[in-house]
PDB file of C-alpha atoms and ligand atoms in Angstrom:
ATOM      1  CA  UNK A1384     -18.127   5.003   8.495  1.00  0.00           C
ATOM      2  CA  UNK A1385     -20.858   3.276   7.934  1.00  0.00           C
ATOM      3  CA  UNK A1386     -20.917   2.884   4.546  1.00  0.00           C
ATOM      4  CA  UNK A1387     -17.037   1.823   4.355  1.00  0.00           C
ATOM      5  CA  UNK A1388     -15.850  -1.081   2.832  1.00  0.00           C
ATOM      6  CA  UNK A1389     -12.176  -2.333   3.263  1.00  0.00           C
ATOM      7  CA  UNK A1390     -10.241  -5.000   1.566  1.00  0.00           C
ATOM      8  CA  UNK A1391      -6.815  -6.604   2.577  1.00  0.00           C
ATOM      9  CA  UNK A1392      -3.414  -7.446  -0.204  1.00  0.00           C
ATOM     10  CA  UNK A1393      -5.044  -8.950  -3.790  1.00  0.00           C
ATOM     11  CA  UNK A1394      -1.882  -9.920  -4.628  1.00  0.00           C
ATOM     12  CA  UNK A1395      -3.070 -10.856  -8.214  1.00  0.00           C
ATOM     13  CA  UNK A1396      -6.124 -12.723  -7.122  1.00  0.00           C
ATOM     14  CA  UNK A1397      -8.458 -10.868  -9.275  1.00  0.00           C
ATOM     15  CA  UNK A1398     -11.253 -14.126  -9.416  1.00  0.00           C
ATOM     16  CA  UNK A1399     -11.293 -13.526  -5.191  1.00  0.00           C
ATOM     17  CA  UNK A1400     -11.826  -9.666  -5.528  1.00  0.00           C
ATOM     18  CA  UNK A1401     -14.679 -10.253  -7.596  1.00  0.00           C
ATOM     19  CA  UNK A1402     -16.024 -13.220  -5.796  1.00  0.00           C
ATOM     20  CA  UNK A1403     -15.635 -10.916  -2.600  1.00  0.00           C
ATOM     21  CA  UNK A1404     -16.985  -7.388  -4.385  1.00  0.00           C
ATOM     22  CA  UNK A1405     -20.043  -9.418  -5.946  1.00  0.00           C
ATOM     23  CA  UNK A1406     -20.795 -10.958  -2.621  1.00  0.00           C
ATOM     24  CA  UNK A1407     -21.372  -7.702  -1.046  1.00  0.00           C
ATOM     25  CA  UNK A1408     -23.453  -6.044  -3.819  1.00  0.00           C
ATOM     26  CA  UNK A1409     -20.411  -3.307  -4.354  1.00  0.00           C
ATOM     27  CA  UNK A1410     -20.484  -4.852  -8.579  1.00  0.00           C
ATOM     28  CA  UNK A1411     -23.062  -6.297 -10.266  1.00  0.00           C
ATOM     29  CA  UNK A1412     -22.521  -9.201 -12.584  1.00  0.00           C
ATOM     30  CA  UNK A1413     -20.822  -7.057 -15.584  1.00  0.00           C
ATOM     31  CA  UNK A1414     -18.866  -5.852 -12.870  1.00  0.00           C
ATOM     32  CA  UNK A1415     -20.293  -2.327 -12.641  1.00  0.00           C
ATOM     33  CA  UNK A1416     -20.074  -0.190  -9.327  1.00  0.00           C
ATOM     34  CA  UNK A1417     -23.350  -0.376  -7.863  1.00  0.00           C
ATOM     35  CA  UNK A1418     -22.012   0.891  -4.775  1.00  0.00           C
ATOM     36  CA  UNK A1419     -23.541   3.962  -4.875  1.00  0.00           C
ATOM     37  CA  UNK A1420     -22.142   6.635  -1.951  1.00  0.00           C
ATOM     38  CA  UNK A1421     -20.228   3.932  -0.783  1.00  0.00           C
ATOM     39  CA  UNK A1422     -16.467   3.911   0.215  1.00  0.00           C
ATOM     40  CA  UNK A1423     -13.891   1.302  -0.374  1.00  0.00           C
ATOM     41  CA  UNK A1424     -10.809   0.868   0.292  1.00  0.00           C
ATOM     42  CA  UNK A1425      -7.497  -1.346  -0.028  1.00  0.00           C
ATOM     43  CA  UNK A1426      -4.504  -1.657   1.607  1.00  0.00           C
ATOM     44  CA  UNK A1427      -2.167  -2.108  -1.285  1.00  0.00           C
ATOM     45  CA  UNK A1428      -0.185  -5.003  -2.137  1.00  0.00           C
ATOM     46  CA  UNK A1429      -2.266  -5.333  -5.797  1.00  0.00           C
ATOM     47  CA  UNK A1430       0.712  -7.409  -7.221  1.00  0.00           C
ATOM     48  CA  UNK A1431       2.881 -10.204  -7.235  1.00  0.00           C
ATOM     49  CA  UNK A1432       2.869 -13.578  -5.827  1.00  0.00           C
ATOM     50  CA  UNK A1433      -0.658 -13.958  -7.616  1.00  0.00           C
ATOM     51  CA  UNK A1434      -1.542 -14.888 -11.371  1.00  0.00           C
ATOM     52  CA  UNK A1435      -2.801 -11.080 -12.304  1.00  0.00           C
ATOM     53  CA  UNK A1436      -1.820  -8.365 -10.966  1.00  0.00           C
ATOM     54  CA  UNK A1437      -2.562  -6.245 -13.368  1.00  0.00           C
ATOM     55  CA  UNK A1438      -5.434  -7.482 -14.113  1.00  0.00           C
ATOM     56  CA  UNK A1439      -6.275  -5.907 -10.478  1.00  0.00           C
ATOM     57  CA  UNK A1440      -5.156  -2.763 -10.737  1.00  0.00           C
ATOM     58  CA  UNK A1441      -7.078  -2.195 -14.046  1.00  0.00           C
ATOM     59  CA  UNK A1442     -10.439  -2.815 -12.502  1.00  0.00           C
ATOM     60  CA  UNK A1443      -9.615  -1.240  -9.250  1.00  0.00           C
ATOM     61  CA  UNK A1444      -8.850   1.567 -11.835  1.00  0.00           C
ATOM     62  CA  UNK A1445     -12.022   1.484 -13.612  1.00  0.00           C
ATOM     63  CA  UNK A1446     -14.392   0.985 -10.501  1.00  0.00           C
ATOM     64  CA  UNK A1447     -12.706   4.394  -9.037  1.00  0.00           C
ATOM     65  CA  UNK A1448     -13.725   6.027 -12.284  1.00  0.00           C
ATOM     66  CA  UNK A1449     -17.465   4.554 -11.920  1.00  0.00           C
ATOM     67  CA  UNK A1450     -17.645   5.065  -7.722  1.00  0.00           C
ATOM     68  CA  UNK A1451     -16.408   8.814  -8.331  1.00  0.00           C
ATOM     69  CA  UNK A1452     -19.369   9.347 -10.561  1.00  0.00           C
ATOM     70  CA  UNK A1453     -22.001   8.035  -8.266  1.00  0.00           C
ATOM     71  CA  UNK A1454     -20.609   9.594  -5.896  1.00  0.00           C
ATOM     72  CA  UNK A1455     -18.956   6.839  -4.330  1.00  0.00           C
ATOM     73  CA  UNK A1456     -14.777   6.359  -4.041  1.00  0.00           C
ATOM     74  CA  UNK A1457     -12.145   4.082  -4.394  1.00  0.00           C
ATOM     75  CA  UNK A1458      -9.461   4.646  -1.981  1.00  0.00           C
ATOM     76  CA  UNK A1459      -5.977   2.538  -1.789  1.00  0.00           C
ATOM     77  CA  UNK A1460      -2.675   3.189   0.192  1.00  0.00           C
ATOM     78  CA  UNK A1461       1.189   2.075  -1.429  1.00  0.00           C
ATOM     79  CA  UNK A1462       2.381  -1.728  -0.835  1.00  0.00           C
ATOM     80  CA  UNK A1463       5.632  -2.462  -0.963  1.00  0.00           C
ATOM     81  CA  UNK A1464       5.021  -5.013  -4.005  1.00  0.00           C
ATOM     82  CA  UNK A1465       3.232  -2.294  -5.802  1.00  0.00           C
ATOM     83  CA  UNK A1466       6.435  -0.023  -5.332  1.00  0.00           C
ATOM     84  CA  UNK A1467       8.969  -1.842  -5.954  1.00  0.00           C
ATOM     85  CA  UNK A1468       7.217  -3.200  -9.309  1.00  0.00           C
ATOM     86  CA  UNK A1469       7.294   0.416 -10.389  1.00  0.00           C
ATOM     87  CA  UNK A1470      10.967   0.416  -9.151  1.00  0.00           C
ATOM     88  CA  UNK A1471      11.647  -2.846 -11.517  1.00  0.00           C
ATOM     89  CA  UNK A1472       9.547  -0.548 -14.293  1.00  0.00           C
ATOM     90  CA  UNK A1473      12.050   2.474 -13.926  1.00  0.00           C
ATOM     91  CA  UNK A1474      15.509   0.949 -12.799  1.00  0.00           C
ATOM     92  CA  UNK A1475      15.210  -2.701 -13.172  1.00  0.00           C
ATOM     93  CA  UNK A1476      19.697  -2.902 -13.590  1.00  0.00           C
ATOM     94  CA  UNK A1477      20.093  -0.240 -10.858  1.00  0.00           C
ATOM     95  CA  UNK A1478      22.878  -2.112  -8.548  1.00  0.00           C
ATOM     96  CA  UNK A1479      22.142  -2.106  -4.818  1.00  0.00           C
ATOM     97  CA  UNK A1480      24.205  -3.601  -2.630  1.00  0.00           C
ATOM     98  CA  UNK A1481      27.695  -5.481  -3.453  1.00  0.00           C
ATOM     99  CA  UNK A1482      26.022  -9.149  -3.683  1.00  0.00           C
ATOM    100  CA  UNK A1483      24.670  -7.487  -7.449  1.00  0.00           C
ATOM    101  CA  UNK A1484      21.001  -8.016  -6.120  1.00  0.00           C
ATOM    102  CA  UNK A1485      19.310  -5.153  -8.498  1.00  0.00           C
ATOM    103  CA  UNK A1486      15.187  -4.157  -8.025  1.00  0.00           C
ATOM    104  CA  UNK A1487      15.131  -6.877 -11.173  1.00  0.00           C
ATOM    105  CA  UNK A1488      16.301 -10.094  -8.930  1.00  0.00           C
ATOM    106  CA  UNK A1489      14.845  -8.831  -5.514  1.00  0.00           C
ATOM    107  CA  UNK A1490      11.306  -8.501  -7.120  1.00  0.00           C
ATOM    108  CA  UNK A1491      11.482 -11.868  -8.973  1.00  0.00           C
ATOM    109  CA  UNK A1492      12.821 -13.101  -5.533  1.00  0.00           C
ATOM    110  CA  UNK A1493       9.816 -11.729  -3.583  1.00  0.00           C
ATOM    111  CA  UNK A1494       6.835 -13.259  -6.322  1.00  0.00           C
ATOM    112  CA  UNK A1495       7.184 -11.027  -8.845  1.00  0.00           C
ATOM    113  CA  UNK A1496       5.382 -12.356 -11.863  1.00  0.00           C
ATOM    114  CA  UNK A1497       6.611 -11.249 -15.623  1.00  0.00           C
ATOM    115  CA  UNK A1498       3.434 -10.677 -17.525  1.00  0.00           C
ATOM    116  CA  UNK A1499       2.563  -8.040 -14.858  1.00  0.00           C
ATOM    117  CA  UNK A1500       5.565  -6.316 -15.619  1.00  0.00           C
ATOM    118  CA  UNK A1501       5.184  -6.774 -19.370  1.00  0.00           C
ATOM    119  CA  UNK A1502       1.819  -5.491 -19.030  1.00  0.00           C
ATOM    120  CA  UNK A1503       1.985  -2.529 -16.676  1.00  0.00           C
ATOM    121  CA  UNK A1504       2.139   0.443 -18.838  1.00  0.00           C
ATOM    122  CA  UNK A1505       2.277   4.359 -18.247  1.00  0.00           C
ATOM    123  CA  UNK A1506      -1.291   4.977 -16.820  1.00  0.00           C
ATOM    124  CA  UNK A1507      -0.840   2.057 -14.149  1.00  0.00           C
ATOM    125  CA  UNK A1508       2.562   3.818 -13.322  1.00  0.00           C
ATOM    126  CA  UNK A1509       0.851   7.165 -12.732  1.00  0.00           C
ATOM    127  CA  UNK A1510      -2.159   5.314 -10.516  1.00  0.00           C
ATOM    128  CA  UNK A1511       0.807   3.819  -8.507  1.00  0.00           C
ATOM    129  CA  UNK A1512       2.499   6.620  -7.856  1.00  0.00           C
ATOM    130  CA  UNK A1513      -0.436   8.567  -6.594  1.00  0.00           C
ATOM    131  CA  UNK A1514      -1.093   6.223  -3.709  1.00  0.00           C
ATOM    132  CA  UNK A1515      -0.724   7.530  -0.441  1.00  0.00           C
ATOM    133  CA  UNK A1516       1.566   5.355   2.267  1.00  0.00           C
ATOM    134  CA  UNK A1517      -1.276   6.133   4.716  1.00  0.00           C
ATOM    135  CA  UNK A1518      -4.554   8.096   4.980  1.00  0.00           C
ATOM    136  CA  UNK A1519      -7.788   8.757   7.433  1.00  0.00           C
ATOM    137  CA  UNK A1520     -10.676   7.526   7.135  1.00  0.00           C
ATOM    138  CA  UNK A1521     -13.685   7.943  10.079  1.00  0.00           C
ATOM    139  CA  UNK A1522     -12.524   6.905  12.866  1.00  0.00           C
ATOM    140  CA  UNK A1523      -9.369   4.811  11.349  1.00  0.00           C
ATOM    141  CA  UNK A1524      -5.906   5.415  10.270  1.00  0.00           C
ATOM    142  CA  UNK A1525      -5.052   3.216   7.216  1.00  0.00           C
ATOM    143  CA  UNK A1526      -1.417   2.121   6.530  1.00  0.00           C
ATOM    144  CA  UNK A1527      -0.052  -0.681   4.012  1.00  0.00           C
ATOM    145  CA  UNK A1528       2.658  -1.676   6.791  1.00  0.00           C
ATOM    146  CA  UNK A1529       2.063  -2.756  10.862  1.00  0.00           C
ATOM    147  CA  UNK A1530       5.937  -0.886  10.748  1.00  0.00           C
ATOM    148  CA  UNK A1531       7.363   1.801  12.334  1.00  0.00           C
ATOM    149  CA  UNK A1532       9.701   3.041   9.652  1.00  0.00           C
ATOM    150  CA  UNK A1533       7.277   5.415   8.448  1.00  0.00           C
ATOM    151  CA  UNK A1534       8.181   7.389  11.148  1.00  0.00           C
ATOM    152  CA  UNK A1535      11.736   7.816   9.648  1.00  0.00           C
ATOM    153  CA  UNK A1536      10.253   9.736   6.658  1.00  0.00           C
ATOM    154  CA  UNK A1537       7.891  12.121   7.903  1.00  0.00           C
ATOM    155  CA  UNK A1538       5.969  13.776  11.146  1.00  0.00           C
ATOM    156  CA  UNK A1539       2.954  13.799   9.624  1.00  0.00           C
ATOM    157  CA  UNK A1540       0.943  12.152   6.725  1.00  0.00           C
ATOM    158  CA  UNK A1541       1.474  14.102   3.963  1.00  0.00           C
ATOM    159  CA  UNK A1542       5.083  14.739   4.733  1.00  0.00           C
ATOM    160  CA  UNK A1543       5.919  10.450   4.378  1.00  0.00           C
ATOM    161  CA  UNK A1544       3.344  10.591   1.642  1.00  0.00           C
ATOM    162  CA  UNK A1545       5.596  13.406  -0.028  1.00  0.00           C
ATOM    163  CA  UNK A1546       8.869  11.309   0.735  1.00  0.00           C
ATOM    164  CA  UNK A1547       7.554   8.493  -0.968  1.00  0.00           C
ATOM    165  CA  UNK A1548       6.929  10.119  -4.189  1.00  0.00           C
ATOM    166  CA  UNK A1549      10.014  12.004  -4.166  1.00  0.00           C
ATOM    167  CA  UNK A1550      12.462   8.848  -4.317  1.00  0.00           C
ATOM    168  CA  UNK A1551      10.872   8.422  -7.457  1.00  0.00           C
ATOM    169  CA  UNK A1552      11.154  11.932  -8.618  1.00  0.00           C
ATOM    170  CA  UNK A1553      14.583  12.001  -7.332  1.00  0.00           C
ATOM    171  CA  UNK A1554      15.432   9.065  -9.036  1.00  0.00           C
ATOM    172  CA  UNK A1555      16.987   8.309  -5.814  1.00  0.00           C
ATOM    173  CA  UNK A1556      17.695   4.541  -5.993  1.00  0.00           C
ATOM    174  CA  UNK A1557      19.414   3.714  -3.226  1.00  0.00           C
ATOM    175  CA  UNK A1558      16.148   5.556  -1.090  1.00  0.00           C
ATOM    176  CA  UNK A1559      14.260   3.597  -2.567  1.00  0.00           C
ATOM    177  CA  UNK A1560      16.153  -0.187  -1.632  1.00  0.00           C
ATOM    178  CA  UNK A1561      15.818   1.049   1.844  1.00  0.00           C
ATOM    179  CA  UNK A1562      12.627   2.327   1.605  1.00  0.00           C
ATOM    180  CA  UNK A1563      11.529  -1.285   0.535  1.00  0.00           C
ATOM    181  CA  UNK A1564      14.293  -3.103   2.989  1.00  0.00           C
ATOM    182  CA  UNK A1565      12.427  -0.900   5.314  1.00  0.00           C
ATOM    183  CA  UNK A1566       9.307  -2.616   4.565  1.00  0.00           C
ATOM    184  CA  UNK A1567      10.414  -6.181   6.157  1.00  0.00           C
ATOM    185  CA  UNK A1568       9.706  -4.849   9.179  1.00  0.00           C
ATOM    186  CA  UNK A1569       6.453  -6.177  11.259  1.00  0.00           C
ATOM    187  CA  UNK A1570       4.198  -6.428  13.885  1.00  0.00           C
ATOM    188  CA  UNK A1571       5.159  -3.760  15.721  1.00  0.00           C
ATOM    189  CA  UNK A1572       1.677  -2.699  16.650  1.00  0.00           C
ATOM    190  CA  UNK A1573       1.606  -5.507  19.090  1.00  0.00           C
ATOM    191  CA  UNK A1574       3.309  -3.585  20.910  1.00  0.00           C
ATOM    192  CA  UNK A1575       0.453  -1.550  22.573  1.00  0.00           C
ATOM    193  CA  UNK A1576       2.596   1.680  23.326  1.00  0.00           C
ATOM    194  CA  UNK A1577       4.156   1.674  20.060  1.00  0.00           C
ATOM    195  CA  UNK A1578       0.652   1.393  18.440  1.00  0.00           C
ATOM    196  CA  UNK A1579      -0.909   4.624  20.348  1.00  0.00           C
ATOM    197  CA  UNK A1580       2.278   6.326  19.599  1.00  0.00           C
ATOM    198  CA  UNK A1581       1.884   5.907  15.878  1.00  0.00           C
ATOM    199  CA  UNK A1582      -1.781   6.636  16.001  1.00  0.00           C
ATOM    200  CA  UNK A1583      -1.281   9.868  17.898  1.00  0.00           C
ATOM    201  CA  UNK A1584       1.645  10.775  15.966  1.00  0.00           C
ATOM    202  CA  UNK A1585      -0.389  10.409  12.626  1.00  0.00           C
ATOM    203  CA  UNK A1586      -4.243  10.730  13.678  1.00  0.00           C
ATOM    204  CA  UNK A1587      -6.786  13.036  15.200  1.00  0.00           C
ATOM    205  CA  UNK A1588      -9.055  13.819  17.517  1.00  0.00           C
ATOM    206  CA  UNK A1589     -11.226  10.914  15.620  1.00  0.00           C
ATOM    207  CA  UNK A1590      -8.762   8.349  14.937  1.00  0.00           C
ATOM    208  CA  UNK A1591      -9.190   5.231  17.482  1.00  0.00           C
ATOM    209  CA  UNK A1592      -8.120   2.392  15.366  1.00  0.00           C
ATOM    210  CA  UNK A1593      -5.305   1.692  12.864  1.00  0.00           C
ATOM    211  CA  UNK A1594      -6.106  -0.747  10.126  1.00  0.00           C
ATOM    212  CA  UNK A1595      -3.149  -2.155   7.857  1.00  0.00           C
ATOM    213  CA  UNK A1596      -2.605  -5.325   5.556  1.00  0.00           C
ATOM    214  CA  UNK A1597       1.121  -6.724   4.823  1.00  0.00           C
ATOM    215  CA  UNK A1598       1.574  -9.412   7.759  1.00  0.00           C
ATOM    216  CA  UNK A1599      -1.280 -12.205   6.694  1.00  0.00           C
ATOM    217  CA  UNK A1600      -3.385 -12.790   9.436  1.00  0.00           C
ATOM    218  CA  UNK A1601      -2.036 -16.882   9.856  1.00  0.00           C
ATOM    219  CA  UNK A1602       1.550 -15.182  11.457  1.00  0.00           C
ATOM    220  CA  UNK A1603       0.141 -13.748  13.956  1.00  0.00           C
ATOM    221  CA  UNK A1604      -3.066 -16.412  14.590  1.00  0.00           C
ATOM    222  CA  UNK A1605      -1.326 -18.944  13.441  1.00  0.00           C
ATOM    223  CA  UNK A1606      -5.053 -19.930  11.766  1.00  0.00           C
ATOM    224  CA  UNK A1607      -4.460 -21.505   8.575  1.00  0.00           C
ATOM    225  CA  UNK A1608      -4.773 -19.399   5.884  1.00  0.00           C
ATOM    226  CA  UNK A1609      -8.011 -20.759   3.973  1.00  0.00           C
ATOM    227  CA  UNK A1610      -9.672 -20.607   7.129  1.00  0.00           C
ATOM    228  CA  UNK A1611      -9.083 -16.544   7.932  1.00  0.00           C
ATOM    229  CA  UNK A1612     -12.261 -14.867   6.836  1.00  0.00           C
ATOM    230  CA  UNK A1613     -12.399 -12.317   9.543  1.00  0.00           C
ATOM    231  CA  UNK A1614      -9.966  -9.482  10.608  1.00  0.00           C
ATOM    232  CA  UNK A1615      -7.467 -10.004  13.200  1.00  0.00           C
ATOM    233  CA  UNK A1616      -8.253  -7.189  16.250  1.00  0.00           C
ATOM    234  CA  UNK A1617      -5.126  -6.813  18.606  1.00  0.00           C
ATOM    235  CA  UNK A1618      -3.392  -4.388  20.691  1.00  0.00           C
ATOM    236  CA  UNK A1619      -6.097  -3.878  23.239  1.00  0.00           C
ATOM    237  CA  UNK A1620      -8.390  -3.339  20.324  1.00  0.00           C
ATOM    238  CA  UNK A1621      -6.025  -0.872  18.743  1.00  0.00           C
ATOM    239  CA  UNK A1622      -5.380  -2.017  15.292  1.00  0.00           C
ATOM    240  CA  UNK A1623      -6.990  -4.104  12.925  1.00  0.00           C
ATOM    241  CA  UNK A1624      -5.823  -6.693  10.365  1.00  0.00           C
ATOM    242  CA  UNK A1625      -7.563  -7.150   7.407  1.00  0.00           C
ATOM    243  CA  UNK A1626      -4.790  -9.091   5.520  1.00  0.00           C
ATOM    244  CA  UNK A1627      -6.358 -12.818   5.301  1.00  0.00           C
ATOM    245  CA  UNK A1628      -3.408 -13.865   3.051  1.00  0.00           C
ATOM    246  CA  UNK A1629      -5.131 -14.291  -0.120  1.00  0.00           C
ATOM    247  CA  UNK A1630      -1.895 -15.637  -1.741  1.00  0.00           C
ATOM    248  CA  UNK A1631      -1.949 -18.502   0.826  1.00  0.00           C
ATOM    249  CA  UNK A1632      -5.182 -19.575   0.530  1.00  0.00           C
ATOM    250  CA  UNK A1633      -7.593 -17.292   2.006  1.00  0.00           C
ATOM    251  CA  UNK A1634     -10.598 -16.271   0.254  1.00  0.00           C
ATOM    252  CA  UNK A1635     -10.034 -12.816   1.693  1.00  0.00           C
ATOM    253  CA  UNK A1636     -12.973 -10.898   2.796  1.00  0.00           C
ATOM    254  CA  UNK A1637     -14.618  -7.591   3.195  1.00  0.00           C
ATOM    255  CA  UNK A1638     -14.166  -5.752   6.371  1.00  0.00           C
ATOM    256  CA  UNK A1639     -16.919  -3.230   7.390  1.00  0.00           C
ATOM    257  CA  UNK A1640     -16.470  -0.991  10.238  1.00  0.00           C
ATOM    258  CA  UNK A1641     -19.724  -0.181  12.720  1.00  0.00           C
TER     259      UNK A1641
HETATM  260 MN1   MN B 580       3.265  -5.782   1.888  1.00  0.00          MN
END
């Protein structure tokens, strides 16, 4: 773990990633991995709300390529912005409900910004759709979502991360809308017995913590935004924040575990 770097929702704020990459020597100034062995990681939510979202996932995509030759990796887990742009991508008309809301009006609705949908083209899709909804990592259990409804689509990791890609396989549409009406849920890890459960349910022997992004920091601080620069530890020292709220303000920063 110790060489593990994490990093909380970009949403499009690819002039913070840098500014926060640079600052701990994982690019150089031409933006190369010099990271070495290193690990980093993000919590998803690369799009929407902010300028250039795609813009983020290209050079999250290239500095995977570079880590993975030095021997270093790139890890991220699925947002709910990143899925649902890919649901705009595939079934932007698809009706979901009886008000006519389609994945089109929801995502404009919840920040979507057109030039990252003009722009996002086949190979972004296929990056996307590989993401996990959760992985392990040391000692921690990463997840997009501090939400229980991942319990609704699997027992075990690679059973939700299976379900995931499958609405999309399936073309299954209305799986999807819940799926991302599922994601509105949050901060159910403050709940301390809910918190173990999940980590039991999903962990191992190793796992101690959970770390997650979605829920920026200032709702459950109530800090102001450009002032969150740390991670926000709760549940008894259970789970771990590391969404600053870079759309609100926040710099963001780079977590790294002991
Ligand atoms: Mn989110």
């Amino acid at each position: 773990m110790g060489n593990s770097y994490f990093i909380g929702d970009v949403h499009g704020h690819l002039d913070k990633l840098i500014a926060l990459l640079r600052n701990v020597q994982l690019v150089d100034e031409k933006l190369r991995w010099i990271g070495q062995e290193a690990t980093l990681c993000f919590m998803g939510d690369f799009v929407d709300r902010g300028p250039d979202g795609i813009g983020v996932i290209d050079f999250v995509m290239g500095l995977q390529r570079e880590a993975a030759d030095a021997g270093g990796r790139v890890l991220a887990v699925m947002g709910n912005h990143d899925l649902i742009l890919v649901a705009v991508r595939f079934f932007p008309q698809a009706l979901l409900a009886y008000d006519g809301s389609t994945f089109l009006t929801n995502w404009r609705r919840n920040g979507g910004i057109t030039s990252d949908l003009e722009r996002l083209n086949s190979s972004h899709v296929e990056w996307l759709l590989e993401l996990p909804a959760m992985l392990k990592l040391g000692k921690l259990l990463v997840v997009h979502a501090d939400a229980w409804f991942y319990t609704r689509y699997g027992r075990t990791i690679d059973e939700v991360n299976y379900v995931f890609r499958q609405l999309f396989e399936d073309k299954d549409t209305d799986g999807l809308d819940r799926l991302l009406e599922d994601f509105a849920e949050r901060f159910t890890f403050r709940d301390f017995t809910k918190a173990t459960e999940f980590m039991q349910r999903y962990g191992d022997t190793r796992t101690r913590q959970i770390i997650h992004g979605h829920t920026p920091i200032t709702k459950l601080s109530g800090q102001p935004s450009e002032k969150i620069t740390t991670p926000y530890v709760y549940a008894e020292g259970l789970c771990i924040n590391i969404d600053g709220g870079m759309y609100l303000g926040s710099p963001g920063f780079v977590y790294r575990p002991e």
